[in-house]
Tab-separated table of C-alpha atoms in Angstrom:
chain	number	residue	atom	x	y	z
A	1	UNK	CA	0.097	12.107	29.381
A	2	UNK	CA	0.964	14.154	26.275
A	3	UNK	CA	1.366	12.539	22.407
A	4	UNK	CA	3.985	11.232	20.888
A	5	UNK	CA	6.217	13.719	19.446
A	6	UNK	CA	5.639	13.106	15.582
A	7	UNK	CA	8.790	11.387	14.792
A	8	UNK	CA	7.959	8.988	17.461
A	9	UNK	CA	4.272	8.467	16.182
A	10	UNK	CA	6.023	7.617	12.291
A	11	UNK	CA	8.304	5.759	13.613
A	12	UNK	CA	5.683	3.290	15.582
A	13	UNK	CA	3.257	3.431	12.862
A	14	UNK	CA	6.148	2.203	10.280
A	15	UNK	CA	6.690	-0.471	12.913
A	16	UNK	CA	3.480	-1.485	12.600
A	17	UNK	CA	2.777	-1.350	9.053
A	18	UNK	CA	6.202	-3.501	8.464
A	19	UNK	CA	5.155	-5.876	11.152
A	20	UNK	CA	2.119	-6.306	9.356
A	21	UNK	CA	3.608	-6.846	5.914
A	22	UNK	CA	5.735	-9.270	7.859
A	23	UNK	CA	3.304	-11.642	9.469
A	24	UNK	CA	1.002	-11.478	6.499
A	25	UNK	CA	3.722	-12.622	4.230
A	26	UNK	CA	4.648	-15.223	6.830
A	27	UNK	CA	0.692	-16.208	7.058
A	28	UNK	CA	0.355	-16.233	3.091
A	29	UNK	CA	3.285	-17.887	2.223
A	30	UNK	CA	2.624	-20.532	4.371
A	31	UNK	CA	-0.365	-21.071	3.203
A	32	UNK	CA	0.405	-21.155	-0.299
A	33	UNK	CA	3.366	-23.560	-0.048
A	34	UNK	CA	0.885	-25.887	2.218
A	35	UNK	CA	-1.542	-25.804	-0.749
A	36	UNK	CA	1.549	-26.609	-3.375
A	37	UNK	CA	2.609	-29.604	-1.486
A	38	UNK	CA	-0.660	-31.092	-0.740
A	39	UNK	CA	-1.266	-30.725	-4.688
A	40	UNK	CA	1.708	-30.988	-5.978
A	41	UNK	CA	0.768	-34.602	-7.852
A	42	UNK	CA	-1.252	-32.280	-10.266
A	43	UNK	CA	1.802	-30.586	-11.765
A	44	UNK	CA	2.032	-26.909	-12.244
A	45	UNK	CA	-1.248	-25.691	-14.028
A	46	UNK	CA	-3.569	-28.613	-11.563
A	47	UNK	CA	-2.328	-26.939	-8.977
A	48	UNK	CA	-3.858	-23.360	-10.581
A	49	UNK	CA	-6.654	-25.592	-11.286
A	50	UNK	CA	-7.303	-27.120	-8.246
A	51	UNK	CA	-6.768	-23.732	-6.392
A	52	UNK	CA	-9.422	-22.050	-8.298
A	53	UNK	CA	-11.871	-24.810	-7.515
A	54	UNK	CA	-11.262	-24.617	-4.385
A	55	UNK	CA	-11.346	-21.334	-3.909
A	56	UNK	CA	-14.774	-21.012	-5.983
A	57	UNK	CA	-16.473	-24.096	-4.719
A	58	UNK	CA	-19.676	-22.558	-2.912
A	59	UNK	CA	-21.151	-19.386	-2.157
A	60	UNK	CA	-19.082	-18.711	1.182
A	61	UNK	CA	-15.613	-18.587	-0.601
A	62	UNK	CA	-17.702	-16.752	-3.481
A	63	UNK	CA	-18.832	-14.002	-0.192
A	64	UNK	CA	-14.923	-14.249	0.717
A	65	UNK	CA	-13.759	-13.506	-2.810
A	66	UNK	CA	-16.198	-10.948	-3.820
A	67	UNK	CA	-15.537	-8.583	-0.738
A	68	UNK	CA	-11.837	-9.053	-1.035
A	69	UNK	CA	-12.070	-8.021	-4.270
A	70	UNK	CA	-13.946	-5.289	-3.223
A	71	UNK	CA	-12.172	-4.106	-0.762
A	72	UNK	CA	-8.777	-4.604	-3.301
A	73	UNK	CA	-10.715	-2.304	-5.120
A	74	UNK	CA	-11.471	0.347	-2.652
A	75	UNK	CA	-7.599	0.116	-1.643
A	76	UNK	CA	-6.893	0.548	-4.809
A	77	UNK	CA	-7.970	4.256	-5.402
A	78	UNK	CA	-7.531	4.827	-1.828
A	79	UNK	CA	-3.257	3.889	-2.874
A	80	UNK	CA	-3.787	5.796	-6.157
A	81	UNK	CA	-4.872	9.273	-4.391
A	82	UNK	CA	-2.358	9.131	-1.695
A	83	UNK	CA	0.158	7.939	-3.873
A	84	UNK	CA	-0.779	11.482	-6.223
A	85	UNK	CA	-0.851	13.596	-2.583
A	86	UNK	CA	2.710	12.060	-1.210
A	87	UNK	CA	4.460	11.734	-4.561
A	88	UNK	CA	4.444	7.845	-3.941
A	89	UNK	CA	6.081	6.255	-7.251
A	90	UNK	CA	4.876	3.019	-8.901
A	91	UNK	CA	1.737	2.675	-7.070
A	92	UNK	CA	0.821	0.417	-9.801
A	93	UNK	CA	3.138	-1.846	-8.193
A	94	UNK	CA	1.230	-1.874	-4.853
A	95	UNK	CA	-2.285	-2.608	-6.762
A	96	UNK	CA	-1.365	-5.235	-8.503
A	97	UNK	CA	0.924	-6.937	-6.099
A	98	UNK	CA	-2.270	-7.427	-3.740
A	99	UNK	CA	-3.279	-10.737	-5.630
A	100	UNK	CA	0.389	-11.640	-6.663
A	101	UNK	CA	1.219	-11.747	-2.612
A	102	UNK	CA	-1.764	-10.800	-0.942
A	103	UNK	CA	-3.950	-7.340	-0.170
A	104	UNK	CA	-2.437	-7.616	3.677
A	105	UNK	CA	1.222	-7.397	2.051
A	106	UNK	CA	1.023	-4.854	-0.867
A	107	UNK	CA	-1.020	-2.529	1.566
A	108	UNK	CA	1.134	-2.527	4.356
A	109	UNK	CA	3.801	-1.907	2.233
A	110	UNK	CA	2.251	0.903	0.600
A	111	UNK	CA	1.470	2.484	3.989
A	112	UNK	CA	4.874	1.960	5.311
A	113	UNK	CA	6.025	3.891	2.433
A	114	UNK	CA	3.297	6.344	2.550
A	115	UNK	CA	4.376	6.904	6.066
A	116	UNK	CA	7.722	7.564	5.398
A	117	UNK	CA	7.014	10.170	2.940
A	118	UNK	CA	4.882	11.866	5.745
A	119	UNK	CA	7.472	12.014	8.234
A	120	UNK	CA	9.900	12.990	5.901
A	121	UNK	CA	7.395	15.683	5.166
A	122	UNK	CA	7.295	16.747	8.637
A	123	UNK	CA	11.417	16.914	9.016
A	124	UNK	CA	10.784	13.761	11.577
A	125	UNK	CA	13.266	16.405	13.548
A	126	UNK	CA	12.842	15.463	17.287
A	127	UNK	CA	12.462	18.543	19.682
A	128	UNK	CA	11.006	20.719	16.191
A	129	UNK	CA	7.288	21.740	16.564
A	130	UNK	CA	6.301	20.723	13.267
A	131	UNK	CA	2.525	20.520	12.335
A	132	UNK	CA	0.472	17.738	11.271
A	133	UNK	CA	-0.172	19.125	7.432
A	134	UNK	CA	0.703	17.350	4.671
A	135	UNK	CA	3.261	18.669	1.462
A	136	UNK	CA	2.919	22.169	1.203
A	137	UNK	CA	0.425	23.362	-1.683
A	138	UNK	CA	2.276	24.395	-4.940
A	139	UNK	CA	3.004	27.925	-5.939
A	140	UNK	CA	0.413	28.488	-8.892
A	141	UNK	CA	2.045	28.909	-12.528
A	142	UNK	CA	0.965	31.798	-14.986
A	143	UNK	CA	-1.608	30.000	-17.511
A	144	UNK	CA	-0.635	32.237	-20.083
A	145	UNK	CA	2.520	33.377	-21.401
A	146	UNK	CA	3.354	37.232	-21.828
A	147	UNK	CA	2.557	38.479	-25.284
A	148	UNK	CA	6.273	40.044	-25.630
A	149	UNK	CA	8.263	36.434	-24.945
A	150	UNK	CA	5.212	34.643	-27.819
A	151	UNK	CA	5.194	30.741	-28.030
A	152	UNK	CA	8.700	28.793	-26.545
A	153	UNK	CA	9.517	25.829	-28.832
């Protein structure tokens, strides 16, 4: 059997990445809104309060929260590198939406995106051999300028 051509390959691998996004929105949100109504006698900032008791109330969740917010971390310049390599805008955005949603969401989105910017890379032409390299490396710019032109303001 021979591979996917590469649109074919972007194309599932956005699937995936918004399918993802999807069911870990879906998972999340219900979550959260399970959490409001069960608390929702404690008013707005009880329900903060009770959440972060919860969520801090003995040295498992404290495992669960320290490696997530680890691993946000790690995500975190792992987004910020590609985002430099693919020209990805706002990756701010991504980062800091992983607690705001959750780290299943922002990432997925940020690869869906990422993946789109590497097929558009390609041409994501079917029937074109294109290879599997990224962006083409810039031409390099003269450090200097000539003597004869002297200083542009």
């Amino acid at each position: 059997m021979r591979p996917p051509e590469p649109h074919r390959r972007d194309r599932r691998l956005r699937l995936m990445y918004a399918l993802c996004a999807a069911a870990g929105f879906l998972v999340m949100a219900t979550m959260a809104v399970t959490f409001v109504v069960r608390n929702a006698d404690a008013g707005p900032w009880g329900v903060m309060r009770n959440f972060l008791r919860d969520a801090t109330g003995n040295l498992a969740s404290d495992f669960v929260y320290a490696d997530l917010a680890l691993t946000w971390a790690a995500l975190g310049a792992f987004m910020v590198v590609e985002a430099r390599r693919w020209r990805i805008r706002h990756v701010w955005a991504y980062i800091v939406g992983a607690p705001a949603l959750a780290l299943v969401v922002s990432f997925s989105v940020f690869m869906y995106v990422r993946q789109s910017r590497i097929a558009a890379a390609r041409g994501a032409v079917p029937d074109s051999p294109v290879p599997d390299s990224p962006v083409p490396a810039p031409v390099p710019v003269p450090a200097t300028v000539p003597a004869s032109k002297g200083p542009q303001r």
